[in-house]
Short mmCIF file of C-alpha atoms in Angstrom, two decimals:
data_model
loop_
_atom_site.label_atom_id
_atom_site.label_comp_id
_atom_site.label_asym_id
_atom_site.label_seq_id
_atom_site.Cartn_x
_atom_site.Cartn_y
_atom_site.Cartn_z
CA MET A 1 53.81 74.75 94.59
CA THR A 2 56.76 76.63 95.94
CA THR A 3 56.75 74.90 99.01
CA LEU A 4 56.76 71.25 97.07
CA LEU A 5 59.27 71.96 94.43
CA MET A 6 61.95 73.60 96.62
CA PRO A 7 62.74 70.42 99.24
CA LEU A 8 62.82 68.59 95.35
CA ALA A 9 64.94 71.08 93.76
CA SER A 10 67.69 71.03 96.61
CA ALA A 11 67.77 67.27 97.03
CA ARG A 12 68.36 66.69 93.13
CA SER A 13 71.21 69.73 93.65
CA LEU A 14 72.77 67.68 96.39
CA LEU A 15 74.15 65.32 93.62
CA PRO A 16 76.54 67.54 91.90
CA PRO A 17 78.75 68.14 94.87
CA PHE A 18 78.55 64.60 96.20
CA VAL A 19 80.07 63.75 92.53
CA ILE A 20 82.85 66.49 92.29
CA PHE A 21 83.89 65.73 95.74
CA GLY A 22 83.79 62.15 95.93
CA VAL A 23 85.75 62.07 92.45
CA THR A 24 88.52 64.43 93.21
CA PRO A 25 90.51 62.01 95.13
CA HIS A 26 91.09 59.47 92.02
CA TYR A 27 91.54 62.45 89.70
CA TYR A 28 94.18 63.72 91.62
CA ILE A 29 95.88 61.00 92.14
CA SER A 30 96.04 59.95 88.56
CA SER A 31 97.13 63.45 87.94
CA THR A 32 100.37 62.97 90.32
CA CYS A 33 101.03 59.84 89.11
CA LEU A 34 101.17 61.23 85.52
CA ARG A 35 103.03 64.01 86.65
CA LEU A 36 105.77 62.08 87.91
CA MET A 37 106.24 60.45 84.55
CA LYS A 38 106.24 64.32 82.84
CA PHE A 39 110.10 64.21 82.59
CA ALA A 40 110.02 60.74 80.42
CA LEU A 41 107.06 61.86 77.79
CA PRO A 42 107.38 64.34 75.21
CA GLN A 43 105.87 67.61 76.27
CA ASP A 44 103.13 66.99 73.55
CA THR A 45 102.34 63.75 75.14
CA TYR A 46 102.02 64.64 78.59
CA GLU A 47 99.96 67.69 77.76
CA LYS A 48 97.69 65.64 75.60
CA ILE A 49 97.03 63.11 78.39
CA ASP A 50 96.75 65.56 80.89
CA HIS A 51 94.23 67.73 78.48
CA MET A 52 91.91 64.60 78.12
CA MET A 53 91.84 63.98 81.80
CA TYR A 54 90.74 67.52 82.73
CA HIS A 55 88.28 67.50 80.12
CA SER A 56 86.90 64.18 81.11
CA TYR A 57 86.41 65.97 85.00
CA GLN A 58 85.36 69.47 83.47
CA SER A 59 82.86 67.78 81.17
CA LEU A 60 81.48 65.46 84.34
CA VAL A 61 80.94 68.95 86.35
CA THR A 62 79.35 70.46 83.36
CA TYR A 63 77.21 67.28 83.07
CA PHE A 64 75.70 67.35 86.57
CA PHE A 65 75.46 71.41 87.18
CA GLU A 66 73.74 71.93 83.93
CA THR A 67 72.02 68.66 82.17
CA TYR A 68 70.99 66.72 85.74
CA THR A 69 69.89 69.47 87.39
CA GLY A 70 68.13 70.72 84.61
CA THR A 71 69.52 74.24 84.44
CA LYS A 72 68.43 76.47 81.32
CA VAL A 73 71.54 78.29 80.19
CA TYR A 74 70.53 81.70 78.28
CA PHE A 75 72.84 83.45 76.00
CA TYR A 76 72.65 87.46 74.94
CA GLY A 77 75.14 89.15 73.15
CA GLU A 78 77.64 87.96 70.45
CA ASP A 79 77.45 84.65 69.45
CA LEU A 80 79.81 82.41 70.42
CA PRO A 81 81.99 80.52 67.71
CA THR A 82 81.70 76.98 67.66
CA ASP A 83 83.68 75.99 64.84
CA THR A 84 87.25 76.68 65.79
CA THR A 85 88.99 76.76 68.85
CA GLU A 86 90.58 79.91 70.47
CA ASN A 87 92.96 80.98 73.19
CA VAL A 88 90.48 83.10 75.54
CA LEU A 89 90.78 85.43 78.43
CA TYR A 90 87.22 85.49 80.17
CA ILE A 91 86.77 87.47 82.58
CA CYS A 92 83.16 87.95 84.68
CA ASN A 93 81.42 89.38 87.55
CA HIS A 94 81.25 86.78 90.87
CA GLN A 95 78.48 86.42 92.65
CA SER A 96 77.84 82.52 93.44
CA ALA A 97 80.16 79.64 94.64
CA ILE A 98 79.23 77.99 91.28
CA ASP A 99 80.20 80.73 88.98
CA TRP A 100 83.45 78.85 88.05
CA SER A 101 81.35 75.91 86.82
CA LEU A 102 79.52 78.29 84.33
CA ALA A 103 82.69 79.25 82.70
CA ASN A 104 82.39 75.44 81.56
CA PHE A 105 78.86 76.11 80.41
CA VAL A 106 80.55 78.37 77.93
CA GLY A 107 84.07 76.59 77.00
CA ILE A 108 81.87 73.13 76.40
CA ARG A 109 80.19 74.62 73.77
CA GLN A 110 83.81 75.48 71.91
CA ASN A 111 85.11 71.79 72.96
CA SER A 112 87.40 73.79 75.03
CA ILE A 113 86.66 72.59 78.24
CA GLY A 114 89.79 70.98 78.86
CA GLN A 115 91.67 74.08 78.70
CA ILE A 116 90.06 75.92 81.16
CA ARG A 117 92.25 77.48 84.15
CA TYR A 118 91.72 79.81 87.03
CA VAL A 119 92.88 82.89 88.30
CA MET A 120 92.21 82.33 92.02
CA LYS A 121 92.68 83.33 95.29
CA GLU A 122 96.25 82.23 97.21
CA LEU A 123 94.00 80.63 100.01
CA LEU A 124 92.64 78.30 97.54
CA LYS A 125 95.67 76.46 97.14
CA TYR A 126 95.65 75.06 100.27
CA LEU A 127 92.12 73.19 99.82
CA PRO A 128 92.53 68.95 100.25
CA PHE A 129 92.95 67.98 96.71
CA PHE A 130 91.26 70.74 94.89
CA GLY A 131 94.19 73.27 95.69
CA PRO A 132 97.35 70.69 94.53
CA TYR A 133 95.01 69.39 91.75
CA PHE A 134 94.18 72.81 90.20
CA MET A 135 98.36 73.92 90.99
CA GLN A 136 99.27 71.10 89.18
CA HIS A 137 97.22 72.09 86.24
CA GLY A 138 98.77 75.42 85.99
CA CYS A 139 95.83 77.86 87.61
CA ILE A 140 97.25 81.20 88.86
CA PHE A 141 97.09 81.57 92.61
CA VAL A 142 96.97 85.35 93.85
CA ARG A 143 97.14 87.46 97.15
CA ARG A 144 94.78 90.28 97.39
CA ASP A 145 97.82 92.43 98.90
CA GLY A 146 99.23 92.81 95.58
CA LYS A 147 102.90 92.04 96.83
CA GLN A 148 104.05 89.25 94.74
CA ASP A 149 104.60 91.21 91.43
CA THR A 150 107.71 89.30 90.33
CA GLU A 151 106.36 86.22 91.20
CA LEU A 152 103.29 86.65 89.39
CA ARG A 153 104.97 87.56 86.27
CA ARG A 154 106.79 84.46 86.54
CA ARG A 155 103.69 82.36 87.24
CA TRP A 156 102.23 84.02 83.81
CA ILE A 157 105.36 83.30 81.91
CA ARG A 158 105.29 79.81 82.83
CA PHE A 159 101.65 79.36 82.44
CA HIS A 160 101.77 80.40 78.42
CA ASP A 161 104.62 78.34 77.93
CA ASP A 162 103.37 74.88 79.00
CA ARG A 163 99.73 75.80 77.27
CA VAL A 164 100.82 73.30 74.42
CA ARG A 165 97.08 72.98 73.62
CA GLY A 166 95.89 76.05 74.14
CA TYR A 167 93.98 77.79 76.76
CA TRP A 168 90.95 79.62 78.52
CA ILE A 169 91.77 81.72 81.60
CA VAL A 170 89.06 82.58 83.78
CA ILE A 171 89.54 85.77 85.87
CA PHE A 172 86.92 87.12 88.39
CA PRO A 173 87.87 90.49 88.43
CA GLU A 174 85.97 91.52 91.66
CA GLY A 175 87.90 89.06 93.74
CA THR A 176 85.52 88.11 95.91
CA ARG A 177 81.71 87.11 95.44
CA TYR A 178 79.51 90.35 95.58
CA THR A 179 76.41 90.84 97.95
CA SER A 180 74.60 93.66 99.32
CA LYS A 181 75.22 92.28 102.91
CA LYS A 182 78.78 92.68 102.64
CA LYS A 183 78.61 96.38 103.22
CA ALA A 184 82.25 96.95 104.33
CA LEU A 185 83.65 95.68 101.45
CA ILE A 186 81.00 97.77 98.93
CA GLU A 187 82.21 100.95 100.83
CA LYS A 188 86.00 99.93 99.82
CA SER A 189 84.81 99.40 96.75
CA GLU A 190 83.58 102.61 96.07
CA GLN A 191 86.45 104.08 97.97
CA ALA A 192 88.55 102.55 95.23
CA ALA A 193 86.48 103.80 92.46
CA LEU A 194 86.38 107.10 93.80
CA ALA A 195 90.18 107.32 94.25
CA ALA A 196 90.43 105.74 90.45
CA GLY A 197 88.34 108.68 89.23
CA TYR A 198 85.04 106.70 88.76
CA GLU A 199 81.79 106.67 89.88
CA PRO A 200 80.94 103.94 92.84
CA PHE A 201 79.37 101.09 91.05
CA GLN A 202 75.84 99.85 91.70
CA ASN A 203 75.63 95.72 90.99
CA VAL A 204 79.68 95.15 91.17
CA LEU A 205 82.48 95.52 92.92
CA PHE A 206 85.21 97.78 91.59
CA PRO A 207 87.65 95.46 89.80
CA ARG A 208 91.25 94.66 90.45
CA THR A 209 92.86 94.85 86.87
CA LYS A 210 96.63 92.94 87.82
CA ALA A 211 95.55 89.72 86.42
CA PHE A 212 93.96 91.49 83.38
CA GLU A 213 96.91 93.21 82.57
CA LEU A 214 99.35 90.65 82.91
CA SER A 215 97.53 88.21 80.63
CA LEU A 216 97.47 90.92 77.98
CA GLU A 217 101.06 91.54 78.77
CA TYR A 218 102.53 88.18 78.48
CA LEU A 219 99.63 86.12 76.63
CA GLY A 220 100.24 87.10 73.09
CA ASP A 221 98.57 84.59 71.17
CA LEU A 222 95.24 85.54 72.30
CA ASP A 223 92.65 85.22 70.07
CA ALA A 224 89.63 86.85 72.07
CA VAL A 225 88.48 88.44 75.50
CA TYR A 226 84.97 87.46 76.75
CA ASP A 227 83.39 89.69 79.15
CA LEU A 228 80.32 88.13 80.40
CA THR A 229 77.49 89.17 83.22
CA ILE A 230 76.10 86.63 84.78
CA ALA A 231 72.63 86.60 86.88
CA PHE A 232 70.61 83.56 88.36
CA LYS A 233 66.33 83.10 88.51
CA ILE A 234 64.69 80.50 90.07
CA PRO A 235 61.71 79.73 87.90
CA TRP A 236 59.34 79.65 90.55
CA LEU A 237 60.32 82.46 92.79
CA PRO A 238 60.03 85.97 92.05
CA LEU A 239 63.19 87.84 90.77
CA LYS A 240 65.08 89.91 93.36
CA SER A 241 68.42 91.99 92.72
CA LYS A 242 71.81 92.43 94.52
CA GLN A 243 71.42 88.59 95.58
CA LEU A 244 73.78 85.99 96.35
CA GLY A 245 73.24 83.04 93.41
CA PRO A 246 72.74 79.49 94.53
CA SER A 247 75.50 77.97 96.39
CA LEU A 248 77.60 74.71 95.57
CA LEU A 249 74.78 72.81 98.23
CA GLY A 250 71.89 74.11 96.42
CA LYS A 251 70.79 76.24 99.44
CA ILE A 252 69.41 79.74 97.34
CA SER A 253 69.78 82.91 98.95
CA ILE A 254 66.61 85.32 97.71
#
């Protein structure tokens, strides 16, 4: 049965990235045109149109990654309020290339998917279409060396001032994806934990806290901090710990 299901699941999982990559140039061109008109539009009007476009793109991502692929999402812990819209700081562990889309699974249940913005590695802003697109939408790019303190503070102030319709800011404090195969990375994480006076973590990397601290400092109108731990399970395969989750193209590391 597994021999039969694996190829079928892989084939079905190819459509989401195909659609996401395929429509990105259109959204990027439309967003660029809108941005050129920004100075001729009231801030609230610009933000409303931009929010609508971004909401439609993120909803498309969510549909294909959750509904089309038949993904079942289980929530444990506190109930997510669905009768209100919040300004949210979302922090989460990082173990797959699609963790960013899981924030959509949460945000769409609060009708806040158009408000999601990410804290991302500086290198990602050079990705064709995606990098400039996310830059235009207020995502914050950070360097691992921590040598951009003044610039980062400016980015957080601007982020807050530009978010007329509220925000969800998504941070992966580990800074990179966790896997037991990255021995050097785990060793570095353990050393950082010991230097800070903590026992080394077993299932996550020691967090980088700068983005979280700046969020608390400059986002004074935060309503909630969502602290999530995500895990993946392939229904027809045995559960194994400390493994990468599914990739963007559906290839599964077990």
